[in-house]
């Protein structure tokens, strides 16, 4: 979640339902009322980014929800999204909380290169960046060189980046999206998971290389019948950025392993689920 505040205020992603009380407390700590939020921009509508939006807009009663055109129907009727979340995440989805629908008249469709003028010289440019999800977008604050990548540049744990490419994943789309972000030459890159880092442009270029490396390793391995565990070992051998796994506690490790499994299935396209 990120908050941009000019004369108008925009929140980027609100998190799942279970996070909304924390989000509202954080807004109060800034001395703001939820009614002062003008836009909720959703990088995509996966449950951990947007599951709580139906709840949030009751408090943020003046906010428009801006999302990719492919996300619109899921926001109005979240049944398919909820079932997919349960299937992909199991108990984690239950902990996140159910997904409430958003009234149609609160939703606006975000288009490529759309400019969101927030006043006081602050403008957010929106770029459609399919890959991690077909309904994915990123935002760029050109005046400050800050890119809010969502998950188009991977996920970051204590500085270490890994792909997050759940099925159905299209490598070509993801690579085009990264190229689109590279042309923006961001100074700072902010990940949805987690944190903002300098050397944004370099991070994007490295992520593109990493995605191609993972794709090659995973597809060569699946061609000779390697299983998920063996593929993970191969990835850990060739990509030291996965060393962050050693620092996780048992629960965190189990969660990461599930997400890495989905990432491998997405990149392979043809790996059999056990
Ligand atoms: Zn996601």
mmCIF file of C-alpha atoms and ligand atoms in Angstrom:
data_model
loop_
_atom_site.group_PDB
_atom_site.id
_atom_site.type_symbol
_atom_site.label_atom_id
_atom_site.label_comp_id
_atom_site.label_asym_id
_atom_site.label_seq_id
_atom_site.Cartn_x
_atom_site.Cartn_y
_atom_site.Cartn_z
ATOM 1 C CA UNK A 1 0.000 0.000 0.000
ATOM 2 C CA UNK A 2 1.227 3.451 -0.843
ATOM 3 C CA UNK A 3 -0.380 6.844 -0.270
ATOM 4 C CA UNK A 4 0.189 9.842 -2.548
ATOM 5 C CA UNK A 5 -1.104 13.182 -1.316
ATOM 6 C CA UNK A 6 -1.286 16.424 -3.258
ATOM 7 C CA UNK A 7 -4.500 18.451 -3.070
ATOM 8 C CA UNK A 8 -6.117 15.090 -3.679
ATOM 9 C CA UNK A 9 -5.111 11.757 -2.157
ATOM 10 C CA UNK A 10 -4.664 8.369 -3.788
ATOM 11 C CA UNK A 11 -4.048 5.022 -2.120
ATOM 12 C CA UNK A 12 -2.375 2.345 -4.199
ATOM 13 C CA UNK A 13 -3.779 -1.059 -3.166
ATOM 14 C CA UNK A 14 -5.659 -1.512 0.093
ATOM 15 C CA UNK A 15 -4.730 -5.091 0.987
ATOM 16 C CA UNK A 16 -7.112 -7.849 2.036
ATOM 17 C CA UNK A 17 -10.105 -7.366 4.321
ATOM 18 C CA UNK A 18 -8.043 -8.299 7.396
ATOM 19 C CA UNK A 19 -5.702 -5.351 6.681
ATOM 20 C CA UNK A 20 -8.361 -2.641 6.402
ATOM 21 C CA UNK A 21 -8.503 -1.786 10.157
ATOM 22 C CA UNK A 22 -4.704 -1.306 10.060
ATOM 23 C CA UNK A 23 -4.996 0.841 6.936
ATOM 24 C CA UNK A 24 -7.659 3.029 8.587
ATOM 25 C CA UNK A 25 -5.470 3.432 11.717
ATOM 26 C CA UNK A 26 -2.510 4.426 9.529
ATOM 27 C CA UNK A 27 -4.653 7.055 7.765
ATOM 28 C CA UNK A 28 -5.793 8.401 11.158
ATOM 29 C CA UNK A 29 -2.166 8.548 12.348
ATOM 30 C CA UNK A 30 -1.426 10.815 9.372
ATOM 31 C CA UNK A 31 -4.162 13.132 10.658
ATOM 32 C CA UNK A 32 -6.413 12.307 7.727
ATOM 33 C CA UNK A 33 -9.979 11.119 7.454
ATOM 34 C CA UNK A 34 -10.771 8.190 5.133
ATOM 35 C CA UNK A 35 -13.244 10.573 3.480
ATOM 36 C CA UNK A 36 -10.248 12.564 2.193
ATOM 37 C CA UNK A 37 -9.154 9.679 -0.024
ATOM 38 C CA UNK A 38 -10.126 10.525 -3.611
ATOM 39 C CA UNK A 39 -8.780 7.488 -5.430
ATOM 40 C CA UNK A 40 -8.072 3.870 -4.649
ATOM 41 C CA UNK A 41 -5.877 2.593 -7.472
ATOM 42 C CA UNK A 42 -5.537 -1.180 -7.660
ATOM 43 C CA UNK A 43 -2.362 -2.541 -9.236
ATOM 44 C CA UNK A 44 -4.386 -5.754 -9.733
ATOM 45 C CA UNK A 45 -7.240 -7.509 -7.986
ATOM 46 C CA UNK A 46 -5.517 -10.451 -6.299
ATOM 47 C CA UNK A 47 -6.917 -10.844 -2.780
ATOM 48 C CA UNK A 48 -3.787 -9.581 -0.994
ATOM 49 C CA UNK A 49 -3.968 -6.282 -2.902
ATOM 50 C CA UNK A 50 -7.657 -5.647 -3.388
ATOM 51 C CA UNK A 51 -9.644 -8.129 -1.289
ATOM 52 C CA UNK A 52 -10.560 -5.420 1.212
ATOM 53 C CA UNK A 53 -11.640 -2.748 -1.275
ATOM 54 C CA UNK A 54 -15.388 -3.430 -0.831
ATOM 55 C CA UNK A 55 -14.959 -2.830 2.901
ATOM 56 C CA UNK A 56 -12.593 0.138 2.482
ATOM 57 C CA UNK A 57 -14.904 2.165 0.240
ATOM 58 C CA UNK A 58 -17.601 2.238 2.911
ATOM 59 C CA UNK A 59 -15.212 4.367 5.012
ATOM 60 C CA UNK A 60 -13.531 6.054 2.044
ATOM 61 C CA UNK A 61 -16.915 7.221 0.889
ATOM 62 C CA UNK A 62 -15.598 9.797 -1.607
ATOM 63 C CA UNK A 63 -13.088 7.485 -3.275
ATOM 64 C CA UNK A 64 -13.297 6.215 -6.835
ATOM 65 C CA UNK A 65 -11.779 2.796 -7.436
ATOM 66 C CA UNK A 66 -9.470 2.810 -10.464
ATOM 67 C CA UNK A 67 -8.549 -0.551 -11.947
ATOM 68 C CA UNK A 68 -7.685 -2.335 -15.205
ATOM 69 C CA UNK A 69 -10.684 -2.995 -17.477
ATOM 70 C CA UNK A 70 -10.193 -6.756 -16.963
ATOM 71 C CA UNK A 71 -10.538 -6.267 -13.205
ATOM 72 C CA UNK A 72 -13.869 -4.451 -13.379
ATOM 73 C CA UNK A 73 -16.192 -7.467 -13.545
ATOM 74 C CA UNK A 74 -14.272 -9.163 -10.685
ATOM 75 C CA UNK A 75 -14.752 -6.118 -8.486
ATOM 76 C CA UNK A 76 -18.499 -6.052 -9.166
ATOM 77 C CA UNK A 77 -18.883 -9.816 -8.693
ATOM 78 C CA UNK A 78 -15.928 -11.253 -6.746
ATOM 79 C CA UNK A 79 -17.203 -14.861 -6.645
ATOM 80 C CA UNK A 80 -14.682 -16.226 -9.187
ATOM 81 C CA UNK A 81 -11.869 -14.270 -7.529
ATOM 82 C CA UNK A 82 -12.744 -15.653 -4.097
ATOM 83 C CA UNK A 83 -12.885 -19.222 -5.373
ATOM 84 C CA UNK A 84 -9.552 -18.797 -7.175
ATOM 85 C CA UNK A 85 -8.037 -17.325 -3.984
ATOM 86 C CA UNK A 86 -9.234 -20.294 -1.950
ATOM 87 C CA UNK A 87 -7.825 -22.708 -4.504
ATOM 88 C CA UNK A 88 -4.448 -20.968 -4.745
ATOM 89 C CA UNK A 89 -3.969 -19.961 -1.107
ATOM 90 C CA UNK A 90 -6.202 -22.209 1.011
ATOM 91 C CA UNK A 91 -6.135 -21.183 4.684
ATOM 92 C CA UNK A 92 -4.261 -17.989 3.895
ATOM 93 C CA UNK A 93 -7.285 -16.792 1.875
ATOM 94 C CA UNK A 94 -9.554 -17.485 4.872
ATOM 95 C CA UNK A 95 -7.213 -15.450 7.094
ATOM 96 C CA UNK A 96 -7.241 -12.610 4.548
ATOM 97 C CA UNK A 97 -11.050 -12.517 4.732
ATOM 98 C CA UNK A 98 -13.826 -12.720 2.176
ATOM 99 C CA UNK A 99 -14.031 -10.361 -0.804
ATOM 100 C CA UNK A 100 -16.968 -7.944 -0.883
ATOM 101 C CA UNK A 101 -18.265 -6.514 -4.126
ATOM 102 C CA UNK A 102 -17.783 -2.896 -5.199
ATOM 103 C CA UNK A 103 -20.800 -0.970 -6.546
ATOM 104 C CA UNK A 104 -20.479 -0.339 -10.278
ATOM 105 C CA UNK A 105 -20.781 3.430 -9.939
ATOM 106 C CA UNK A 106 -17.691 3.567 -7.701
ATOM 107 C CA UNK A 107 -15.413 1.957 -10.327
ATOM 108 C CA UNK A 108 -13.490 3.774 -13.072
ATOM 109 C CA UNK A 109 -11.428 1.962 -15.681
ATOM 110 C CA UNK A 110 -7.733 2.836 -15.844
ATOM 111 C CA UNK A 111 -6.223 3.117 -19.326
ATOM 112 C CA UNK A 112 -2.604 3.047 -20.488
ATOM 113 C CA UNK A 113 -0.769 6.384 -20.011
ATOM 114 C CA UNK A 114 -3.714 7.826 -18.099
ATOM 115 C CA UNK A 115 -2.676 10.721 -15.876
ATOM 116 C CA UNK A 116 -4.051 11.099 -12.401
ATOM 117 C CA UNK A 117 -3.636 14.745 -11.387
ATOM 118 C CA UNK A 118 -3.456 15.042 -7.606
ATOM 119 C CA UNK A 119 -2.602 18.766 -7.468
ATOM 120 C CA UNK A 120 0.425 20.540 -5.955
ATOM 121 C CA UNK A 121 2.461 19.337 -8.931
ATOM 122 C CA UNK A 122 1.842 15.658 -8.187
ATOM 123 C CA UNK A 123 0.737 13.483 -11.103
ATOM 124 C CA UNK A 124 0.588 9.714 -11.249
ATOM 125 C CA UNK A 125 0.935 8.170 -14.691
ATOM 126 C CA UNK A 126 -0.706 4.796 -15.105
ATOM 127 C CA UNK A 127 0.816 2.046 -17.266
ATOM 128 C CA UNK A 128 -0.897 -1.249 -18.009
ATOM 129 C CA UNK A 129 1.644 -3.962 -17.185
ATOM 130 C CA UNK A 130 0.159 -7.448 -17.703
ATOM 131 C CA UNK A 131 2.297 -10.436 -16.725
ATOM 132 C CA UNK A 132 1.962 -11.256 -13.030
ATOM 133 C CA UNK A 133 -1.771 -10.904 -13.756
ATOM 134 C CA UNK A 134 -3.605 -9.967 -16.951
ATOM 135 C CA UNK A 135 -5.283 -7.148 -15.005
ATOM 136 C CA UNK A 136 -2.056 -5.578 -13.730
ATOM 137 C CA UNK A 137 -0.993 -1.930 -13.843
ATOM 138 C CA UNK A 138 1.891 0.152 -12.482
ATOM 139 C CA UNK A 139 2.135 3.845 -11.597
ATOM 140 C CA UNK A 140 4.874 6.404 -12.173
ATOM 141 C CA UNK A 141 5.429 9.676 -10.360
ATOM 142 C CA UNK A 142 7.614 11.265 -13.038
ATOM 143 C CA UNK A 143 8.426 14.449 -11.090
ATOM 144 C CA UNK A 144 10.054 12.392 -8.333
ATOM 145 C CA UNK A 145 11.200 9.443 -10.485
ATOM 146 C CA UNK A 146 9.232 6.979 -8.357
ATOM 147 C CA UNK A 147 7.799 3.811 -9.884
ATOM 148 C CA UNK A 148 5.087 1.886 -8.035
ATOM 149 C CA UNK A 149 5.645 -1.391 -9.825
ATOM 150 C CA UNK A 150 3.038 -3.574 -8.123
ATOM 151 C CA UNK A 151 4.335 -7.072 -8.879
ATOM 152 C CA UNK A 152 5.591 -6.325 -12.409
ATOM 153 C CA UNK A 153 9.174 -6.242 -11.072
ATOM 154 C CA UNK A 154 8.914 -9.298 -8.825
ATOM 155 C CA UNK A 155 8.646 -9.418 -5.056
ATOM 156 C CA UNK A 156 11.344 -8.222 -2.707
ATOM 157 C CA UNK A 157 12.333 -9.622 0.686
ATOM 158 C CA UNK A 158 14.970 -7.535 2.498
ATOM 159 C CA UNK A 159 16.322 -6.361 -0.844
ATOM 160 C CA UNK A 160 16.357 -9.825 -2.506
ATOM 161 C CA UNK A 161 14.057 -10.109 -5.515
ATOM 162 C CA UNK A 162 12.355 -13.195 -6.912
ATOM 163 C CA UNK A 163 9.763 -13.656 -9.656
ATOM 164 C CA UNK A 164 6.120 -14.150 -8.700
ATOM 165 C CA UNK A 165 4.506 -15.647 -11.768
ATOM 166 C CA UNK A 166 1.430 -17.704 -10.865
ATOM 167 C CA UNK A 167 -0.446 -19.446 -13.682
ATOM 168 C CA UNK A 168 -1.780 -18.442 -16.122
ATOM 169 C CA UNK A 169 1.460 -16.585 -16.793
ATOM 170 C CA UNK A 170 2.554 -15.218 -20.162
ATOM 171 C CA UNK A 171 6.293 -14.586 -20.303
ATOM 172 C CA UNK A 172 6.079 -12.413 -23.432
ATOM 173 C CA UNK A 173 3.552 -10.083 -21.787
ATOM 174 C CA UNK A 174 5.650 -9.833 -18.629
ATOM 175 C CA UNK A 175 8.815 -9.021 -20.605
ATOM 176 C CA UNK A 176 7.012 -6.332 -22.651
ATOM 177 C CA UNK A 177 5.713 -4.828 -19.422
ATOM 178 C CA UNK A 178 9.214 -4.701 -17.913
ATOM 179 C CA UNK A 179 10.506 -3.077 -21.122
ATOM 180 C CA UNK A 180 7.743 -0.497 -20.866
ATOM 181 C CA UNK A 181 8.804 0.303 -17.283
ATOM 182 C CA UNK A 182 12.498 0.411 -18.275
ATOM 183 C CA UNK A 183 11.733 3.229 -20.757
ATOM 184 C CA UNK A 184 10.487 5.310 -17.789
ATOM 185 C CA UNK A 185 14.012 5.181 -16.255
ATOM 186 C CA UNK A 186 12.778 5.298 -12.647
ATOM 187 C CA UNK A 187 15.194 6.387 -9.920
ATOM 188 C CA UNK A 188 13.253 4.660 -7.192
ATOM 189 C CA UNK A 189 11.358 1.379 -7.438
ATOM 190 C CA UNK A 190 8.621 0.558 -4.937
ATOM 191 C CA UNK A 191 7.514 -3.076 -4.712
ATOM 192 C CA UNK A 192 4.052 -4.110 -3.601
ATOM 193 C CA UNK A 193 5.930 -6.709 -1.522
ATOM 194 C CA UNK A 194 7.931 -4.886 0.040
ATOM 195 C CA UNK A 195 9.668 -1.543 0.204
ATOM 196 C CA UNK A 196 11.204 1.164 -1.982
ATOM 197 C CA UNK A 197 14.754 0.995 -3.320
ATOM 198 C CA UNK A 198 17.107 3.289 -5.263
ATOM 199 C CA UNK A 199 18.594 2.204 -8.597
ATOM 200 C CA UNK A 200 15.112 1.530 -9.943
ATOM 201 C CA UNK A 201 16.226 1.258 -13.571
ATOM 202 C CA UNK A 202 19.006 -1.201 -12.727
ATOM 203 C CA UNK A 203 16.609 -3.289 -10.638
ATOM 204 C CA UNK A 204 14.210 -3.554 -13.599
ATOM 205 C CA UNK A 205 16.995 -4.660 -15.938
ATOM 206 C CA UNK A 206 18.222 -7.251 -13.419
ATOM 207 C CA UNK A 207 14.682 -8.537 -12.936
ATOM 208 C CA UNK A 208 14.292 -9.074 -16.672
ATOM 209 C CA UNK A 209 17.497 -11.142 -16.693
ATOM 210 C CA UNK A 210 16.358 -13.084 -13.631
ATOM 211 C CA UNK A 211 12.984 -13.889 -15.165
ATOM 212 C CA UNK A 212 14.673 -15.229 -18.316
ATOM 213 C CA UNK A 213 17.171 -17.233 -16.225
ATOM 214 C CA UNK A 214 14.346 -18.826 -14.196
ATOM 215 C CA UNK A 215 12.368 -19.552 -17.350
ATOM 216 C CA UNK A 216 15.369 -21.306 -18.913
ATOM 217 C CA UNK A 217 16.233 -23.314 -15.788
ATOM 218 C CA UNK A 218 12.635 -24.379 -15.174
ATOM 219 C CA UNK A 219 11.907 -25.366 -18.754
ATOM 220 C CA UNK A 220 15.171 -27.300 -19.201
ATOM 221 C CA UNK A 221 14.465 -29.099 -15.922
ATOM 222 C CA UNK A 222 10.857 -29.980 -16.770
ATOM 223 C CA UNK A 223 11.970 -31.298 -20.163
ATOM 224 C CA UNK A 224 14.064 -33.941 -18.373
ATOM 225 C CA UNK A 225 11.337 -34.747 -15.837
ATOM 226 C CA UNK A 226 12.632 -32.924 -12.736
ATOM 227 C CA UNK A 227 10.092 -32.415 -9.981
ATOM 228 C CA UNK A 228 9.296 -29.253 -8.060
ATOM 229 C CA UNK A 229 11.775 -29.902 -5.255
ATOM 230 C CA UNK A 230 14.598 -30.599 -7.709
ATOM 231 C CA UNK A 231 13.757 -27.470 -9.693
ATOM 232 C CA UNK A 232 13.852 -25.374 -6.540
ATOM 233 C CA UNK A 233 17.299 -26.762 -5.710
ATOM 234 C CA UNK A 234 18.519 -25.903 -9.211
ATOM 235 C CA UNK A 235 17.150 -22.364 -8.878
ATOM 236 C CA UNK A 236 18.855 -21.957 -5.497
ATOM 237 C CA UNK A 237 22.165 -23.098 -7.014
ATOM 238 C CA UNK A 238 22.005 -20.628 -9.894
ATOM 239 C CA UNK A 239 20.331 -17.652 -8.187
ATOM 240 C CA UNK A 240 21.778 -16.599 -4.835
ATOM 241 C CA UNK A 241 18.920 -14.132 -4.324
ATOM 242 C CA UNK A 242 16.967 -17.127 -2.984
ATOM 243 C CA UNK A 243 19.343 -17.279 0.009
ATOM 244 C CA UNK A 244 16.800 -15.117 1.863
ATOM 245 C CA UNK A 245 14.852 -18.387 2.362
ATOM 246 C CA UNK A 246 17.443 -19.409 4.986
ATOM 247 C CA UNK A 247 16.466 -16.470 7.191
ATOM 248 C CA UNK A 248 12.749 -17.261 7.339
ATOM 249 C CA UNK A 249 10.940 -18.902 10.240
ATOM 250 C CA UNK A 250 8.953 -22.104 9.669
ATOM 251 C CA UNK A 251 5.610 -20.445 8.823
ATOM 252 C CA UNK A 252 7.198 -17.850 6.550
ATOM 253 C CA UNK A 253 9.181 -20.577 4.802
ATOM 254 C CA UNK A 254 6.055 -22.700 4.220
ATOM 255 C CA UNK A 255 4.249 -19.689 2.754
ATOM 256 C CA UNK A 256 7.180 -18.804 0.506
ATOM 257 C CA UNK A 257 7.460 -22.395 -0.652
ATOM 258 C CA UNK A 258 3.790 -22.429 -1.709
ATOM 259 C CA UNK A 259 4.257 -19.150 -3.607
ATOM 260 C CA UNK A 260 7.470 -20.385 -5.215
ATOM 261 C CA UNK A 261 5.634 -23.520 -6.317
ATOM 262 C CA UNK A 262 3.024 -21.381 -8.075
ATOM 263 C CA UNK A 263 5.784 -19.276 -9.621
ATOM 264 C CA UNK A 264 7.484 -22.397 -11.011
ATOM 265 C CA UNK A 265 4.181 -23.780 -12.384
ATOM 266 C CA UNK A 266 3.488 -20.418 -13.998
ATOM 267 C CA UNK A 267 6.894 -20.168 -15.651
ATOM 268 C CA UNK A 268 6.881 -23.755 -16.813
ATOM 269 C CA UNK A 269 3.317 -23.868 -17.975
ATOM 270 C CA UNK A 270 3.668 -27.633 -18.266
ATOM 271 C CA UNK A 271 4.988 -28.811 -14.875
ATOM 272 C CA UNK A 272 2.642 -31.367 -13.373
ATOM 273 C CA UNK A 273 1.189 -30.518 -9.978
ATOM 274 C CA UNK A 274 1.897 -33.368 -7.540
HETATM 275 ZN ZN1 LIG B 1 -0.666 -10.653 -7.142
#
